[in-house]
mmCIF file with all atom_site columns, C-alpha atoms in Angstrom:
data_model
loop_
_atom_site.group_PDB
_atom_site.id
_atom_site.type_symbol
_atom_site.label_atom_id
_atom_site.label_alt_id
_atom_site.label_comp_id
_atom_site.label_asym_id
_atom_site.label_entity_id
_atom_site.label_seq_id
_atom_site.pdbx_PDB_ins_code
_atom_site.Cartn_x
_atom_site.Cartn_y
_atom_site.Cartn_z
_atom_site.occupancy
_atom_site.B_iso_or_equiv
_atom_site.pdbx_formal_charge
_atom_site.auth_seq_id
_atom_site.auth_comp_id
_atom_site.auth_asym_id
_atom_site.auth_atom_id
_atom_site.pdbx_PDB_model_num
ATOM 1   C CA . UNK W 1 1   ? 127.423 120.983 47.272  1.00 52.00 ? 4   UNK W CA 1
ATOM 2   C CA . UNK W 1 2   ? 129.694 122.113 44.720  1.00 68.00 ? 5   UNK W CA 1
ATOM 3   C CA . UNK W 1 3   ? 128.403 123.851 41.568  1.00 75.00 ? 6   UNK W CA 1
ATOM 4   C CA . UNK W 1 4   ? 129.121 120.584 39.306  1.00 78.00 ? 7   UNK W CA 1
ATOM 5   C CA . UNK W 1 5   ? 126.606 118.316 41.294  1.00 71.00 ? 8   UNK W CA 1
ATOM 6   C CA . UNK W 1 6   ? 124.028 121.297 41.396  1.00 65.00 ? 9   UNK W CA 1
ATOM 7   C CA . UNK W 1 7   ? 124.000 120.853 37.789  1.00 71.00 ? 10  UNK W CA 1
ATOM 8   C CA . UNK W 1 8   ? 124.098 117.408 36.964  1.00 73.00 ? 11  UNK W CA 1
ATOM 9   C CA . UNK W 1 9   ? 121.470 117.647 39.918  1.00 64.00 ? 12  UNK W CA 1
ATOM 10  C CA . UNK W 1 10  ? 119.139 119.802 37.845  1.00 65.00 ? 13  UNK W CA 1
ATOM 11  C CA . UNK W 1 11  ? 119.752 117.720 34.416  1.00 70.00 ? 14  UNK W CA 1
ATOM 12  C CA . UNK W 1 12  ? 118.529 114.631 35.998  1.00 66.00 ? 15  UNK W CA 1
ATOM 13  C CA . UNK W 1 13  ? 115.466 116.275 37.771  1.00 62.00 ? 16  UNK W CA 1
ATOM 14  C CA . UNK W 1 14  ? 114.701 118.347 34.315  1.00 64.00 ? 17  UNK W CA 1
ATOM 15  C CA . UNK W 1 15  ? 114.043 114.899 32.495  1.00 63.00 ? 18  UNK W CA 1
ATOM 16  C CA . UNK W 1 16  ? 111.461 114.321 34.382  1.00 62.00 ? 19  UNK W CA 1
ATOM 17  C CA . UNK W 1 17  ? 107.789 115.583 34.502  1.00 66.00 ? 20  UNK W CA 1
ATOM 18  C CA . UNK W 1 18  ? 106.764 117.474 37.725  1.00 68.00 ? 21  UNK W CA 1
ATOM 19  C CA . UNK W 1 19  ? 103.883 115.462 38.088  1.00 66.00 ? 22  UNK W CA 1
ATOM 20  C CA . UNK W 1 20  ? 106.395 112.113 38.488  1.00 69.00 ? 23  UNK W CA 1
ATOM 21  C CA . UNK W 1 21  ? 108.734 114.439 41.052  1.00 66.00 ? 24  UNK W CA 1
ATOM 22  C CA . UNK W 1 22  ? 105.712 115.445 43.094  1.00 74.00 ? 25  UNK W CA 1
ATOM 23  C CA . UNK W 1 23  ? 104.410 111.700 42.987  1.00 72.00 ? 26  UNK W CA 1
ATOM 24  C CA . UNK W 1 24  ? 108.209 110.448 44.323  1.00 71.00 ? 27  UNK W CA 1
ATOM 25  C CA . UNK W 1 25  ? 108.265 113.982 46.960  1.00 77.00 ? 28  UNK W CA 1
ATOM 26  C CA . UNK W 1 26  ? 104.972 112.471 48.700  1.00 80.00 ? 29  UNK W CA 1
ATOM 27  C CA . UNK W 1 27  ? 105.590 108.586 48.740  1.00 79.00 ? 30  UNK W CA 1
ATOM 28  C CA . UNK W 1 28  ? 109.382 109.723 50.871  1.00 83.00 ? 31  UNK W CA 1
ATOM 29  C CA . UNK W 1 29  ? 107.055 112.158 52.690  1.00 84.00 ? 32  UNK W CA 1
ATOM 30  C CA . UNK W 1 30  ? 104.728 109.099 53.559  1.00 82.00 ? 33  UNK W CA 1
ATOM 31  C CA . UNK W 1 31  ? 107.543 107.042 54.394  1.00 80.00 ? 34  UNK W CA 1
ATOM 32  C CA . UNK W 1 32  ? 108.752 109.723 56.869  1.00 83.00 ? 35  UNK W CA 1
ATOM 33  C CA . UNK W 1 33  ? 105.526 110.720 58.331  1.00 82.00 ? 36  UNK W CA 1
ATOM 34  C CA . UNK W 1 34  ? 104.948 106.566 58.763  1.00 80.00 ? 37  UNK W CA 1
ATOM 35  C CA . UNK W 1 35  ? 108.448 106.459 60.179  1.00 80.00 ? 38  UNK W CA 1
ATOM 36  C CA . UNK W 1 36  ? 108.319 109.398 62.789  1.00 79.00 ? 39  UNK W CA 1
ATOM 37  C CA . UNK W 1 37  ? 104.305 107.933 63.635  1.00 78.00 ? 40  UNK W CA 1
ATOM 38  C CA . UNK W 1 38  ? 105.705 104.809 64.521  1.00 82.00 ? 41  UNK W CA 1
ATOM 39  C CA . UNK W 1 39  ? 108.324 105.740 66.514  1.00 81.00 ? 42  UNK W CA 1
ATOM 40  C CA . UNK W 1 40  ? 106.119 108.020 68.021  1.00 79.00 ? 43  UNK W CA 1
ATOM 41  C CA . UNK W 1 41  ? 103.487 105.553 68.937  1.00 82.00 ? 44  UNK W CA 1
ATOM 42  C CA . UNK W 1 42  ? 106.082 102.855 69.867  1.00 87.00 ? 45  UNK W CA 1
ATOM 43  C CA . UNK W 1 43  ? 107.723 105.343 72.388  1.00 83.00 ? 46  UNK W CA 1
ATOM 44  C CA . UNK W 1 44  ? 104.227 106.410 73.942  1.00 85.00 ? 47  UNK W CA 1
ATOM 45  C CA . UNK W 1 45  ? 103.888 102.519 74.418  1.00 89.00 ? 48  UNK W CA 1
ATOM 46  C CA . UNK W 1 46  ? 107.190 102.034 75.881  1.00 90.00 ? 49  UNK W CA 1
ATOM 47  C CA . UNK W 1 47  ? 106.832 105.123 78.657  1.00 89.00 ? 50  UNK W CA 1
ATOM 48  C CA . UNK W 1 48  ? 103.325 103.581 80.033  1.00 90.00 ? 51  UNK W CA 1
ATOM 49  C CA . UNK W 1 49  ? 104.697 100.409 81.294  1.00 92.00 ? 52  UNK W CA 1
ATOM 50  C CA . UNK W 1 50  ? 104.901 99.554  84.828  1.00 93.00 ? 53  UNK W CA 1
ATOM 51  C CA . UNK W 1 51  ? 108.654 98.061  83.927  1.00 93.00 ? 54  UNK W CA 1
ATOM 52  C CA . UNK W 1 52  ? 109.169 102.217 82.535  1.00 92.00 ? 55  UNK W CA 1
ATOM 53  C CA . UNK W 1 53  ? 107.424 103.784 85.575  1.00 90.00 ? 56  UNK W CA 1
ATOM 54  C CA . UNK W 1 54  ? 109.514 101.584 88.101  1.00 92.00 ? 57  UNK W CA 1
ATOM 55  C CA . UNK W 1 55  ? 112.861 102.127 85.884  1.00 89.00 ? 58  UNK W CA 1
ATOM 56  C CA . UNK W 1 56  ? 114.131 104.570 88.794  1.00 88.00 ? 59  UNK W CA 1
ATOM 57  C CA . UNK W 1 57  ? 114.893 103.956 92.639  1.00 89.00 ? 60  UNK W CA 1
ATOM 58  C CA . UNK W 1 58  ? 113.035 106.729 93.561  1.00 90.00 ? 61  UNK W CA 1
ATOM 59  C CA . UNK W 1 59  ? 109.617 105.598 92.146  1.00 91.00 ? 62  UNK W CA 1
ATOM 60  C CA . UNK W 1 60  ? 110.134 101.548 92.839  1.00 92.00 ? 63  UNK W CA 1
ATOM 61  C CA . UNK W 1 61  ? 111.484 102.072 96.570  1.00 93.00 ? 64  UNK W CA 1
ATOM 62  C CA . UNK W 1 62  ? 108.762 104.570 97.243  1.00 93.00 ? 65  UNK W CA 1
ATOM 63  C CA . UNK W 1 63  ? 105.521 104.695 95.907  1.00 93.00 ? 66  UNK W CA 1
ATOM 64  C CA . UNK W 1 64  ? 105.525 101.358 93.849  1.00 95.00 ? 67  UNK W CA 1
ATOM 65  C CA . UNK W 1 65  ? 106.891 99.633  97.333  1.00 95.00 ? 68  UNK W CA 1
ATOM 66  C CA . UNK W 1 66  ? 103.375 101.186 98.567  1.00 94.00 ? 69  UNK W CA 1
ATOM 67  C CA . UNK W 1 67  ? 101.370 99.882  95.745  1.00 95.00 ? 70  UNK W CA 1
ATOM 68  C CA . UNK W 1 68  ? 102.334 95.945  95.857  1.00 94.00 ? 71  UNK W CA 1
ATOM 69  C CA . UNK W 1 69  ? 99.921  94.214  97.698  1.00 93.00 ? 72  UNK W CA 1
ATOM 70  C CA . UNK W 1 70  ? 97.453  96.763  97.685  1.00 94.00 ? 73  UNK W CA 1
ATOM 71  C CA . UNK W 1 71  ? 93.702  96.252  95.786  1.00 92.00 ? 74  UNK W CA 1
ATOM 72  C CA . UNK W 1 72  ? 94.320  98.020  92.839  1.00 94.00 ? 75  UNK W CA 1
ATOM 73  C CA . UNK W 1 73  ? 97.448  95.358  92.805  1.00 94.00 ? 76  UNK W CA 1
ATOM 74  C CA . UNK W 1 74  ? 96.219  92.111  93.873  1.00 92.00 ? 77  UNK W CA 1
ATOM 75  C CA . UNK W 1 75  ? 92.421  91.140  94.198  1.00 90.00 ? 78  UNK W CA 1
ATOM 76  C CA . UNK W 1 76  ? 90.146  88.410  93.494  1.00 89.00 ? 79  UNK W CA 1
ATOM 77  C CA . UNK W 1 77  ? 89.327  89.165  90.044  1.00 87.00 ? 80  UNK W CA 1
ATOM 78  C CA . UNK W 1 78  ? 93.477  89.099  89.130  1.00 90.00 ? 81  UNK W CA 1
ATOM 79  C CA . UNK W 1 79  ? 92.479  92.681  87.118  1.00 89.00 ? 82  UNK W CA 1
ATOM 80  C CA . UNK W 1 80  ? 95.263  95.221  87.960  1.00 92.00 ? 83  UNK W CA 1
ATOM 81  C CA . UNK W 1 81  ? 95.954  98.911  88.040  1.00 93.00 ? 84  UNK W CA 1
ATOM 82  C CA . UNK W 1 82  ? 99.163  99.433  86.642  1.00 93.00 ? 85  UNK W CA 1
ATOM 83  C CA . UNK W 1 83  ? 101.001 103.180 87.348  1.00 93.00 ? 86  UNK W CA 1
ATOM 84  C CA . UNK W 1 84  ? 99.743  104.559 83.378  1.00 93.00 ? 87  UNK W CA 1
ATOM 85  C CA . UNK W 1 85  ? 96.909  103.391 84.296  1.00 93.00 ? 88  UNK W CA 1
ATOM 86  C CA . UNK W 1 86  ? 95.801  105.748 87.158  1.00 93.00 ? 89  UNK W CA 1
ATOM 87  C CA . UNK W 1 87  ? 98.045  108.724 86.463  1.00 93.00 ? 90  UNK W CA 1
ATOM 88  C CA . UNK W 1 88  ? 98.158  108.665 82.500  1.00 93.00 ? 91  UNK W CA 1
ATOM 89  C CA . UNK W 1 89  ? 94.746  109.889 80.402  1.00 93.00 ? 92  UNK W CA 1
ATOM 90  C CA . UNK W 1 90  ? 94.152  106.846 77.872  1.00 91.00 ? 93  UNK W CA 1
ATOM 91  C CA . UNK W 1 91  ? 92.809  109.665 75.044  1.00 92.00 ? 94  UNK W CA 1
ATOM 92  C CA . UNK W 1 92  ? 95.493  110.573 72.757  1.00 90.00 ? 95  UNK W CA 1
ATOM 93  C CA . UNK W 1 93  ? 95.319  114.417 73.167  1.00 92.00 ? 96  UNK W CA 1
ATOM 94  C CA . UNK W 1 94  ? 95.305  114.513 77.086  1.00 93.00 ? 97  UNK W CA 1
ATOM 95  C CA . UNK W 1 95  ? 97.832  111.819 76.840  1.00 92.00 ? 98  UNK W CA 1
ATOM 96  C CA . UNK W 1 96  ? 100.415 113.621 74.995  1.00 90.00 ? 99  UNK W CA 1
ATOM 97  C CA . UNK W 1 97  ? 100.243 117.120 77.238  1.00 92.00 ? 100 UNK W CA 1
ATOM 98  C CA . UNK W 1 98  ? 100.701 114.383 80.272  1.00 91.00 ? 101 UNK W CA 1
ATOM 99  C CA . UNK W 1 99  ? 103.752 112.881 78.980  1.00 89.00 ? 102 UNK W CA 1
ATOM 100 C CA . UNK W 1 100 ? 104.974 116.726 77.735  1.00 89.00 ? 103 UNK W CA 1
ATOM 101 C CA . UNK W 1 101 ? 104.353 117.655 81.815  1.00 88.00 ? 104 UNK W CA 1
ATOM 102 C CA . UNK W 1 102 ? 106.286 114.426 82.526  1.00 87.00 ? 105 UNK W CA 1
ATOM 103 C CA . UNK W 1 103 ? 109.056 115.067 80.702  1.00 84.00 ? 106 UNK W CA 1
ATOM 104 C CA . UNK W 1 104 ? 110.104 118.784 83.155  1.00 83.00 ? 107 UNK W CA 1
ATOM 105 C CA . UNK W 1 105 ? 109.544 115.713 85.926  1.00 83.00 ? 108 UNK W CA 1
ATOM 106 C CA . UNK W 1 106 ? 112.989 114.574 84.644  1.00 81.00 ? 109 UNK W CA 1
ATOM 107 C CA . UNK W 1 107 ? 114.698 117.584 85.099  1.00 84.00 ? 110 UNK W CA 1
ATOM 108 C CA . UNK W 1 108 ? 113.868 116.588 89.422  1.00 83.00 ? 111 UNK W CA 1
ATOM 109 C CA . UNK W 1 109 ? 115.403 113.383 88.728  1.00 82.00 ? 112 UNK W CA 1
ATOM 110 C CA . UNK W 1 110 ? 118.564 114.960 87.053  1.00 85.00 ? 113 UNK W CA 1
ATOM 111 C CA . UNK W 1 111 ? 118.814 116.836 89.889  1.00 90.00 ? 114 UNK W CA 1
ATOM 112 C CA . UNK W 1 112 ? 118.320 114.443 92.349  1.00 89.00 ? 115 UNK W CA 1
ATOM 113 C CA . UNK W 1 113 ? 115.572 116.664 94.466  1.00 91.00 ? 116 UNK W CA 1
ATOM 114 C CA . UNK W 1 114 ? 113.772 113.067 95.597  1.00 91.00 ? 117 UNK W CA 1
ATOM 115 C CA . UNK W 1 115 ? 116.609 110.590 95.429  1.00 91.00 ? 118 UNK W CA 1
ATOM 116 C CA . UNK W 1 116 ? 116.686 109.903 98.481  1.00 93.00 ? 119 UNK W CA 1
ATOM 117 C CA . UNK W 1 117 ? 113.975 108.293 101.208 1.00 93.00 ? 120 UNK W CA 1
ATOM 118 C CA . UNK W 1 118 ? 114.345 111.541 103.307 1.00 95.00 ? 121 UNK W CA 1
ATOM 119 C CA . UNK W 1 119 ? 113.690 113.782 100.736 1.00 94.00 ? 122 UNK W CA 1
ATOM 120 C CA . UNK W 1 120 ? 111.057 111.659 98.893  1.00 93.00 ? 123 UNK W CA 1
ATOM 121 C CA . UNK W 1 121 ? 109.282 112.030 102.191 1.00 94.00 ? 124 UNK W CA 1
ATOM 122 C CA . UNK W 1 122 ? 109.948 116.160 102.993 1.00 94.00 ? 125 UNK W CA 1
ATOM 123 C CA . UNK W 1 123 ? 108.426 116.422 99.268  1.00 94.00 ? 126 UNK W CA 1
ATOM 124 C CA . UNK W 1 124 ? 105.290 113.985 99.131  1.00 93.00 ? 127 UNK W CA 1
ATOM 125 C CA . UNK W 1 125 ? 102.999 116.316 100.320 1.00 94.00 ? 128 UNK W CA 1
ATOM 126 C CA . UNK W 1 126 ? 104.064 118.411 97.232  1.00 93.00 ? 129 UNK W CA 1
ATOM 127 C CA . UNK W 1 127 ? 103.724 115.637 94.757  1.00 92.00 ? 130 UNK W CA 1
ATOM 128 C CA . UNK W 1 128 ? 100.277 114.081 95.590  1.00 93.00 ? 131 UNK W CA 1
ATOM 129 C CA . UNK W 1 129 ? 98.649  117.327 95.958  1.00 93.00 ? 132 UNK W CA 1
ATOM 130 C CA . UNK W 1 130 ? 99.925  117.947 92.366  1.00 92.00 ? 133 UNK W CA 1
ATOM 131 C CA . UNK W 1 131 ? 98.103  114.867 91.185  1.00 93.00 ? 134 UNK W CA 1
ATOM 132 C CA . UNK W 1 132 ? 94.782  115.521 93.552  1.00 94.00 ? 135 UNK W CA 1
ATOM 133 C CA . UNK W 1 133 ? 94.509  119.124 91.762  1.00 93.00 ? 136 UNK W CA 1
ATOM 134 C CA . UNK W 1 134 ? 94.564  117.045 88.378  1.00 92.00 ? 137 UNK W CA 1
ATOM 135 C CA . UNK W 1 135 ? 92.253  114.580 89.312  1.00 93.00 ? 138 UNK W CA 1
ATOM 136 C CA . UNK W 1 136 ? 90.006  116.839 90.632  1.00 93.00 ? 139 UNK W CA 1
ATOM 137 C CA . UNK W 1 137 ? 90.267  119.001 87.162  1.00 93.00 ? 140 UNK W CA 1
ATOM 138 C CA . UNK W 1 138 ? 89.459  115.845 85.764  1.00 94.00 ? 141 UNK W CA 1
ATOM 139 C CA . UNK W 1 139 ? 86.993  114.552 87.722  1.00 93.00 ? 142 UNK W CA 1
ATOM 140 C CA . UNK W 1 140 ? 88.765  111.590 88.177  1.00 93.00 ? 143 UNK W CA 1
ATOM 141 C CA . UNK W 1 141 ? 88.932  111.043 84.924  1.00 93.00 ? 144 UNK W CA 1
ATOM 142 C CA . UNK W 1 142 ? 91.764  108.227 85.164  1.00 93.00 ? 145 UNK W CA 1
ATOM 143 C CA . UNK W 1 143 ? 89.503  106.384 87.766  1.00 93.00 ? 146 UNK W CA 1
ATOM 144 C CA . UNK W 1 144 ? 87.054  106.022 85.450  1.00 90.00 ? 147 UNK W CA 1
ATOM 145 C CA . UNK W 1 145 ? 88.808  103.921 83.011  1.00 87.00 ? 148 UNK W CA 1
ATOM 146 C CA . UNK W 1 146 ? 88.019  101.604 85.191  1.00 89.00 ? 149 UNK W CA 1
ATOM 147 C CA . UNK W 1 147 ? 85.168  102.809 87.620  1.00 90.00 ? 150 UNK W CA 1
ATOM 148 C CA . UNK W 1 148 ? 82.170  103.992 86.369  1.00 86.00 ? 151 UNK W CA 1
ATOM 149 C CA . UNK W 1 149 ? 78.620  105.363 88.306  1.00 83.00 ? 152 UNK W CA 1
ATOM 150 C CA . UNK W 1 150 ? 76.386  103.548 85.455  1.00 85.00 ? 153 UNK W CA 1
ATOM 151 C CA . UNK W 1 151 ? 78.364  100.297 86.617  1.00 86.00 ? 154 UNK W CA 1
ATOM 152 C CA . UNK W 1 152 ? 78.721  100.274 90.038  1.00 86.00 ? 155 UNK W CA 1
ATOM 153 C CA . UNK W 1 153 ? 75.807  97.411  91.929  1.00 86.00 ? 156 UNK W CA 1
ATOM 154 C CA . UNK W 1 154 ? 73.988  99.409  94.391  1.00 84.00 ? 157 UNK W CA 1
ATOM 155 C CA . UNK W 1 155 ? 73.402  95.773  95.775  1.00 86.00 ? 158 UNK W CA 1
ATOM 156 C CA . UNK W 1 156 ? 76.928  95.107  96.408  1.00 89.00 ? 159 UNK W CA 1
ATOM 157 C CA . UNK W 1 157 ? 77.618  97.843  98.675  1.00 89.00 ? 160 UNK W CA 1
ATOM 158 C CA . UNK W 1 158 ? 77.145  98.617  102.014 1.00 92.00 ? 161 UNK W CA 1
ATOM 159 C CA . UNK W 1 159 ? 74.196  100.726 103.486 1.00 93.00 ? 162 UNK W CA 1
ATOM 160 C CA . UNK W 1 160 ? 77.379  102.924 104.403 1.00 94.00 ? 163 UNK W CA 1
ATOM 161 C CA . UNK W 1 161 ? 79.189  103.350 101.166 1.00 91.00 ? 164 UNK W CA 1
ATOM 162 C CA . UNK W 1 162 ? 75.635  103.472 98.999  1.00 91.00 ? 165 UNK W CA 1
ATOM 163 C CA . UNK W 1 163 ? 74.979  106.654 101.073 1.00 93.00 ? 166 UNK W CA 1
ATOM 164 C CA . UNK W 1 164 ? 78.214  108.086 100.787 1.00 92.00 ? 167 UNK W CA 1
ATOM 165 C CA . UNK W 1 165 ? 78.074  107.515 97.147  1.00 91.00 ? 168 UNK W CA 1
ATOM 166 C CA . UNK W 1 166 ? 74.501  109.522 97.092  1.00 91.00 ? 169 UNK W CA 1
ATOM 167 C CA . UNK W 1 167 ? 75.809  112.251 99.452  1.00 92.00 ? 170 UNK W CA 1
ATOM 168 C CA . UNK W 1 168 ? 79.208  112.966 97.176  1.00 90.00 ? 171 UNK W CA 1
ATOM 169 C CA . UNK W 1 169 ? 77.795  112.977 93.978  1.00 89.00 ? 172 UNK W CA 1
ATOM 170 C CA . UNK W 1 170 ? 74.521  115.671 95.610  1.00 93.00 ? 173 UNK W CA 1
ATOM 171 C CA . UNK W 1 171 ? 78.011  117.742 96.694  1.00 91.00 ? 174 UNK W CA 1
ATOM 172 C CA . UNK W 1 172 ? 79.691  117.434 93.351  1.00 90.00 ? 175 UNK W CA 1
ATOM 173 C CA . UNK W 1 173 ? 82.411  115.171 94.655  1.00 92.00 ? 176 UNK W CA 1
ATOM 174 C CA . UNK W 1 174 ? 84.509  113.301 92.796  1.00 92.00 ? 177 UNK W CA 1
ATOM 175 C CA . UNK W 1 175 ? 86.300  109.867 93.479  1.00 93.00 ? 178 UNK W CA 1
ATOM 176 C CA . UNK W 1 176 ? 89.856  111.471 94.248  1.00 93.00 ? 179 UNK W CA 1
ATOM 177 C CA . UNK W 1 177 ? 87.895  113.390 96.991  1.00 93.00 ? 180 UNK W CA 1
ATOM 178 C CA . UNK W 1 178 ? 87.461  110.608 99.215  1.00 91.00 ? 181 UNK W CA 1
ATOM 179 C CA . UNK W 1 179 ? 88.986  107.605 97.810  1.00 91.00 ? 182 UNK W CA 1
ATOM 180 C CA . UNK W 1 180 ? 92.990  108.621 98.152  1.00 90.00 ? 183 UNK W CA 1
ATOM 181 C CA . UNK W 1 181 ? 96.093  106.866 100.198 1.00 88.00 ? 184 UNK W CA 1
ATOM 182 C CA . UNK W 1 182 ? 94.547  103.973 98.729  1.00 89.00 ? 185 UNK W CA 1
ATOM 183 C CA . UNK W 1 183 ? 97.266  102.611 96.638  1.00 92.00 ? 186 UNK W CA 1
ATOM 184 C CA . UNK W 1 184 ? 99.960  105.271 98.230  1.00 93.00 ? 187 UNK W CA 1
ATOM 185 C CA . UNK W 1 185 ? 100.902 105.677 101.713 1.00 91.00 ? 188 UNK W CA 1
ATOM 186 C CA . UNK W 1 186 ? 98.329  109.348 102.809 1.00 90.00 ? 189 UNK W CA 1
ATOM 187 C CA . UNK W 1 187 ? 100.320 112.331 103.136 1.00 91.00 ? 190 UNK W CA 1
ATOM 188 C CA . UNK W 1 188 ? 100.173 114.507 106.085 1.00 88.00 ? 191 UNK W CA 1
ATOM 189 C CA . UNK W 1 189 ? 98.499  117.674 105.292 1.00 88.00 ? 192 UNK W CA 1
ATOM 190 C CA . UNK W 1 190 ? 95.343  118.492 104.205 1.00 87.00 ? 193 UNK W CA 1
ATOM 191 C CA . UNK W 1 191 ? 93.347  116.012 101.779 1.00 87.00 ? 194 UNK W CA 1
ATOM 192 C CA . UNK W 1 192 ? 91.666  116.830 98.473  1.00 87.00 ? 195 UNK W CA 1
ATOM 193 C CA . UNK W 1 193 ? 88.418  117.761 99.650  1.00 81.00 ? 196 UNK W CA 1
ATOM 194 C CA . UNK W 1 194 ? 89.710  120.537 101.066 1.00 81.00 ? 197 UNK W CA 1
ATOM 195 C CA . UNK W 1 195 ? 91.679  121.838 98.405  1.00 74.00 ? 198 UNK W CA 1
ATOM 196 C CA . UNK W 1 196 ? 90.098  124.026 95.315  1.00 60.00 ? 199 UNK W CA 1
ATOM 197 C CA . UNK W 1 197 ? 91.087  122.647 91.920  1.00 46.00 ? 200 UNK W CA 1
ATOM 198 C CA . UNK W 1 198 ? 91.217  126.555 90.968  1.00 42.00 ? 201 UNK W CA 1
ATOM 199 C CA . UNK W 1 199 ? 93.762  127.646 93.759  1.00 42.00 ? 202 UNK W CA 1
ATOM 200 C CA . UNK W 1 200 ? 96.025  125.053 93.411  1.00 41.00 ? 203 UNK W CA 1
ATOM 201 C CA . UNK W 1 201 ? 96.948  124.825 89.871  1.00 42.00 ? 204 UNK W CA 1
#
């Protein structure tokens, strides 16, 4: 700026009382702050769609390939389990570290370290282990969006799965423990009960 507008700059903004400049400094830093919030909140939105999650080959030809047809897809009650829906935390703060931990995903993607069905497959094993050690840290938090102990009908389920149920929870298991390969096809190696949350981070 050149010394001529500094002044005329300074005229103008010595007319007026500091209590008017402060008032006018906060309503453009409300306008900003409502600005940047939106576009905050509308690009959350936007990255936990299906349609966002399925934007790349390597997700739609893999694991969302896997997922069509499966129960968490299609059922009888029509009530579906989208991608954000298992493997994004619905609270705000745990949702904003998970899409800061997505974002180094992209770097893979730059790269192209899974674009490919051969490499998708030599890294699976990697991949769903990462999101086992999270669930597990969790507790299975994302399942139980959905799921919930206080709602599940002891009368609807088998003699089987009602001791299961009893036996996991006396163990301190937790629904990623036995419930997994369900929407994705199982990777060979060990599963998550036999993982430690601790070691694996």
């Amino acid at each position: 700026m050149s010394s001529k507008l500094l002044d005329r700059l300074r005229t103008r903004l010595g007319r007026h009382a500091p209590l008017k400049l402060a008032v006018v400094a906060a309503l453009i830093g409300l306008f900003v702050g409502a600005f940047g919030f939106a576009g905050t909140a509308a690009g959350l939105a936007w990255t936990n769609t299906e349609a966002f999650c399925t934007g790349c080959h390597e997700m739609k030809d893999n694991v969302y390939a896997e997922y069509k047809g499966t129960i968490h897809d299609s059922n009888r009650s029509g009530v579906r389990a989208t991608c954000p829906d298992c493997h994004v935390p619905h609270e705000i703060g745990p949702k904003l570290v998970r899409k800061v931990h997505a974002t180094w995903e992209l770097y893979g993607a730059i790269v192209g370290k899974i674009d490919t069905k051969e490499k998708f497959e030599a890294h699976r094993y990697e991949m769903a282990k990462h999101v086992w050690v999270q669930m597990k840290a969790t507790d299975s938090r994302e399942c139980r969006n959905c799921h919930s102990r206080e709602g599940m009908s002891k009368d609807l389920q088998s003699a089987k799965a009602q001791a299961r149920h009893a036996k996991g929870l006396a163990e301190g298991k937790t629904c990623i423990d036995c419930h997994f390969g369900i929407a994705h096809k199982e990777p060979d190696g060990p599963g998550p009960q036999e993982m430690s949350t601790v070691a694996n981070k």
